[in-house]
Coordinates of C-alpha atoms in Angstrom, one line a residue:
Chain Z
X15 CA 76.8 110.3 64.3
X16 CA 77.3 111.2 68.2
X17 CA 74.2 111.9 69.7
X18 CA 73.8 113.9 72.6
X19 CA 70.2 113.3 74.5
X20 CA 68.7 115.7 76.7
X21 CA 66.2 114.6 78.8
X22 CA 63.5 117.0 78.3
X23 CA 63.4 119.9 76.1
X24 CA 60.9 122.3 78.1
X25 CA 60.7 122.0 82.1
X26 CA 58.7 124.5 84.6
X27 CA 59.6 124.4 88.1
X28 CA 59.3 126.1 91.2
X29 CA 61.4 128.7 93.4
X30 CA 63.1 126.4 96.3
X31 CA 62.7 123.0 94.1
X32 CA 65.8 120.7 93.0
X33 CA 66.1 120.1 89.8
X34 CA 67.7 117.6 87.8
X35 CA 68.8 118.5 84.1
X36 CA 70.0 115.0 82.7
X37 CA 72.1 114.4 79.6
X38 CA 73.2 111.0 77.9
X39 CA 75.8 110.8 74.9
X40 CA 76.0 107.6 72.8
X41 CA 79.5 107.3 71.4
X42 CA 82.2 107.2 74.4
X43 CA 83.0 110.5 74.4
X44 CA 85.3 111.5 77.6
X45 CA 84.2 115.3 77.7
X46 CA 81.1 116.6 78.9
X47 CA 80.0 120.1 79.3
X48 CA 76.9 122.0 80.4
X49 CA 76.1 125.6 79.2
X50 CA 73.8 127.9 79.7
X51 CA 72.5 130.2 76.9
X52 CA 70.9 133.5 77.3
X53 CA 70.2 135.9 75.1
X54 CA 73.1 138.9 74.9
X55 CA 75.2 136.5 76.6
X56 CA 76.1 133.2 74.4
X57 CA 76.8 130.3 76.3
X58 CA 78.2 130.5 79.4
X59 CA 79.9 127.2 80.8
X60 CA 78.8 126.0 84.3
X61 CA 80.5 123.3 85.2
X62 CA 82.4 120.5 82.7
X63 CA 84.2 116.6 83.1
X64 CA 86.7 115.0 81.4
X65 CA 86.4 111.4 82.9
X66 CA 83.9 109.5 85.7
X67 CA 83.4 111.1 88.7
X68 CA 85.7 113.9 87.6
X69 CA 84.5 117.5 87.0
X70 CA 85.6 121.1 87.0
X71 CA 84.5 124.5 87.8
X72 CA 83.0 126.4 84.8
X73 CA 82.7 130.5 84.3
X74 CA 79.3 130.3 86.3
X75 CA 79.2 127.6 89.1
X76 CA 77.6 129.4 91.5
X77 CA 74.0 127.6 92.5
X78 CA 74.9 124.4 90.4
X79 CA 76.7 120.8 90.8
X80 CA 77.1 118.6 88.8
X81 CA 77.6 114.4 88.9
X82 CA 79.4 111.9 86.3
X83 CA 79.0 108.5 87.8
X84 CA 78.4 106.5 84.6
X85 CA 80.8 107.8 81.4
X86 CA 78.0 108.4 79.2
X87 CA 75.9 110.2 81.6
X88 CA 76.2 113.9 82.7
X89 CA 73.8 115.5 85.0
X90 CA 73.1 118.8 86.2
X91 CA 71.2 120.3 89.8
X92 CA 70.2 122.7 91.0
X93 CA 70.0 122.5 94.4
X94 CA 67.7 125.4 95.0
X95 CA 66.0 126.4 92.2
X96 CA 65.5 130.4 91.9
X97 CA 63.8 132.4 89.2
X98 CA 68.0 133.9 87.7
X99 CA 68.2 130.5 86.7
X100 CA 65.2 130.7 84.0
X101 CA 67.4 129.7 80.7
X102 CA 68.3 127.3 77.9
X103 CA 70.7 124.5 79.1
X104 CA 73.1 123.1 76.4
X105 CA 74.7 119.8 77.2
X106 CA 77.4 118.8 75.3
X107 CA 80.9 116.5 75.1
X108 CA 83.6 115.7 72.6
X109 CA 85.9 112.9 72.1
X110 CA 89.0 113.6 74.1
X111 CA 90.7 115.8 76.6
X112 CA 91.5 119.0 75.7
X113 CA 90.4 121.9 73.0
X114 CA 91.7 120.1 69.8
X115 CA 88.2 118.4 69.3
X116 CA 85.3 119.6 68.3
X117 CA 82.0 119.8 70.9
X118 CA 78.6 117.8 70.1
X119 CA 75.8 119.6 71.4
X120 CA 72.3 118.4 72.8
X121 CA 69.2 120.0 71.6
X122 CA 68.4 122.0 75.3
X123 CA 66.5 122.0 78.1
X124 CA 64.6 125.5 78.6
X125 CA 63.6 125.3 82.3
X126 CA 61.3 128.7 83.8
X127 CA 61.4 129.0 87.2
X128 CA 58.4 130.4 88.7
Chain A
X402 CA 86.9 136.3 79.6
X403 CA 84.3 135.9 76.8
X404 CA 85.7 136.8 73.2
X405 CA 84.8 139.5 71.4
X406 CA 82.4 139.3 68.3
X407 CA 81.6 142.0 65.5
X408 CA 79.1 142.5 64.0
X409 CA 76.6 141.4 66.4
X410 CA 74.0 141.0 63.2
X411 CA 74.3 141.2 59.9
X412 CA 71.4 141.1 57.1
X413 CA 72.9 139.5 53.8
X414 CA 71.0 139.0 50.0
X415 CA 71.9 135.1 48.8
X416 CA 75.2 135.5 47.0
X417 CA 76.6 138.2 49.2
X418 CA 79.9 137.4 51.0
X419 CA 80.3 138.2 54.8
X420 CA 83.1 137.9 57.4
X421 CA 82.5 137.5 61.4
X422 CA 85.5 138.2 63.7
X423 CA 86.3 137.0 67.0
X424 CA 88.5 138.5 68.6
X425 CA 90.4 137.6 72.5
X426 CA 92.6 140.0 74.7
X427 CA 94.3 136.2 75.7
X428 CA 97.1 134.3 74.0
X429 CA 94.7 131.9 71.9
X430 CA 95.5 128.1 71.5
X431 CA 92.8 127.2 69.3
X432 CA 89.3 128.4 67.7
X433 CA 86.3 126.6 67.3
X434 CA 83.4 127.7 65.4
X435 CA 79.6 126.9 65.5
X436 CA 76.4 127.6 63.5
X437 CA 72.8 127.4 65.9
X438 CA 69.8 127.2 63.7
X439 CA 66.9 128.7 65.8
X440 CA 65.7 125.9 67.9
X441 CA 68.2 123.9 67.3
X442 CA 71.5 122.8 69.0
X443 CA 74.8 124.6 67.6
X444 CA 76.7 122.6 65.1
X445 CA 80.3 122.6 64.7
X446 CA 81.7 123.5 62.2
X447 CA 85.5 123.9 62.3
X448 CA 88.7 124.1 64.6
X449 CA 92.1 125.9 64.3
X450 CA 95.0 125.6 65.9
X451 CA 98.1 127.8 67.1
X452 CA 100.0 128.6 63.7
X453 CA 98.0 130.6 61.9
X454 CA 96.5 128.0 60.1
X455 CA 93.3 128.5 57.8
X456 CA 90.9 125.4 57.4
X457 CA 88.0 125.6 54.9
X458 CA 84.8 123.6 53.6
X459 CA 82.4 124.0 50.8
X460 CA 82.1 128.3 50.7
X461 CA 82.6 128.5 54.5
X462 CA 86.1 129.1 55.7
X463 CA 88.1 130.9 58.9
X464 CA 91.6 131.7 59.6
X465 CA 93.6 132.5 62.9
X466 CA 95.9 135.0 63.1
X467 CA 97.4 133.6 66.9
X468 CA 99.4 137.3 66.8
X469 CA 96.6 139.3 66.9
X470 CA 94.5 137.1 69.3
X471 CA 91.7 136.7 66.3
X472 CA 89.6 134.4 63.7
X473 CA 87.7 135.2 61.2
X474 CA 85.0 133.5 59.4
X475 CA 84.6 133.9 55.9
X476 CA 81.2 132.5 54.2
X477 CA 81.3 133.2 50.4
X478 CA 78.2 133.0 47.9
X479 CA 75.7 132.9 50.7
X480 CA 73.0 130.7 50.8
X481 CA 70.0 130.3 52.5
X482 CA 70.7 127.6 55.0
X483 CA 73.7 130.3 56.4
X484 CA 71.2 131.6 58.2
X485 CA 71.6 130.9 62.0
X486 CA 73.6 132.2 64.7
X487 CA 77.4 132.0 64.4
X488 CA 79.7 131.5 67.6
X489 CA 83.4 131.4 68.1
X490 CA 84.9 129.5 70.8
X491 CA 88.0 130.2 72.4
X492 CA 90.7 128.5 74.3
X493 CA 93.5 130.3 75.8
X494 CA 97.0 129.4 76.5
X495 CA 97.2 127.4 79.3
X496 CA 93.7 128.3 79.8
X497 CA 92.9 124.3 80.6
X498 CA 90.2 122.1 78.7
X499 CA 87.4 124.6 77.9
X500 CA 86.4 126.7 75.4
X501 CA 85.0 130.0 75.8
X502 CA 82.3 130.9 74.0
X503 CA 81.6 134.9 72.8
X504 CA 78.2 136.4 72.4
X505 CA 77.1 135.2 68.8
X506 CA 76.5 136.5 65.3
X507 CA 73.3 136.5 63.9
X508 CA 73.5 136.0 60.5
X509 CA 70.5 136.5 58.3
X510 CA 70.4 135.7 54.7
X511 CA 67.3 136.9 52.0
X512 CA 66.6 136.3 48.8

């Protein structure tokens, strides 16, 4: 089975700080995706990647980049932490390019920003 | 734009039959649909394609109607383990590599 790894699964940090969110899948996937999840809302995509050092604009970009350098690894920042980004973070990626392929989600990352 | 899902919650008894919609005001190219667990990362459960296809496993099945711009999921002789959270994900015609997930069914079932 694909495993998707998040590196943690609760994080607290403060208004102003950079954060890195860090996600690692196992099985050579080409896709990778971050969400956020909020309640009322369902996941909202931020920012996604369909090969190394490629990525693309989600719905919600705004206060976020992203980095692929390694195929396997997808990480997230946040390069000024504020308190509207208090939410779950779902990693995820699938096999290919394009929508014909079903998504393998992490377990999360609820980060609080104080 | 984020699909449309109804009902936002329903409360089933175990052997009850329900059906979650999704709908989209875009030309749909495919449909993906996911159960989260509470805690837990959401789990895919099937993908349909433009033609109207419907795709099925075990109780749980969905059909696309591409015409209408909808799917629907159809879980039959509930169990238990249905319970979660039940999301659609949509991608639109020439809407590039990303889904588009709507705001989620909660889906309870009781003995």
């Amino acid at each position: 089975d694909v495993k998707v790894t998040q590196s943690s699964r609760y994080l607290v940090k403060r208004t102003g700080e950079k954060v890195f969110l860090e996600c690692v899948q196992d099985m050579d996937h080409e896709n990778m995706f971050w969400y956020r999840q909020d309640p009322g809302l369902g996941l909202r995509l931020i920012y996604f990647s369909y090969d190394v050092k490629m990525k693309e604009k989600g719905d919600i970009p705004e206060g976020y980049s992203v980095s692929r350098e390694k195929k396997e690894r997808f990480s997230l920042i946040l390069e000024s932490a504020s308190t509207n980004q208090t939410s779950m973070y779902l990693c995820a990626s699938s096999l290919r390019q394009g929508v014909t392929w079903g998504y393998t989600f992490g377990s999360g990352t609820r980060l609080t920003v104080v | 734009q984020q699909p449309v899902q109804s009902p936002q919650a329903v409360i089933l008894r175990e052997g009850e039959d329900a059906v979650i919609n999704c709908s989209s005001s875009k030309a749909l190219y495919s449909v993906h649909w996911y159960r989260q667990k509470h805690g837990e990362a959401p789990v895919f459960l099937m993908i349909l394609l433009k033609g109207g296809e419907q795709k099925g496993h075990d109780k749980i099945s969905a059909s696309f109607n591409e015409k209408k711009q909808q799917s629907s999921l159809y879980l039959t002789a509930s169990q238990l383990s249905y319970s979660g959270t039940y999301f659609c994900g949509t991608a639109t015609t020439g809407g590039g590599n990303k889904l588009t997930f709507g705001t989620g069914t909660q889906l309870k079932v009781e003995l």
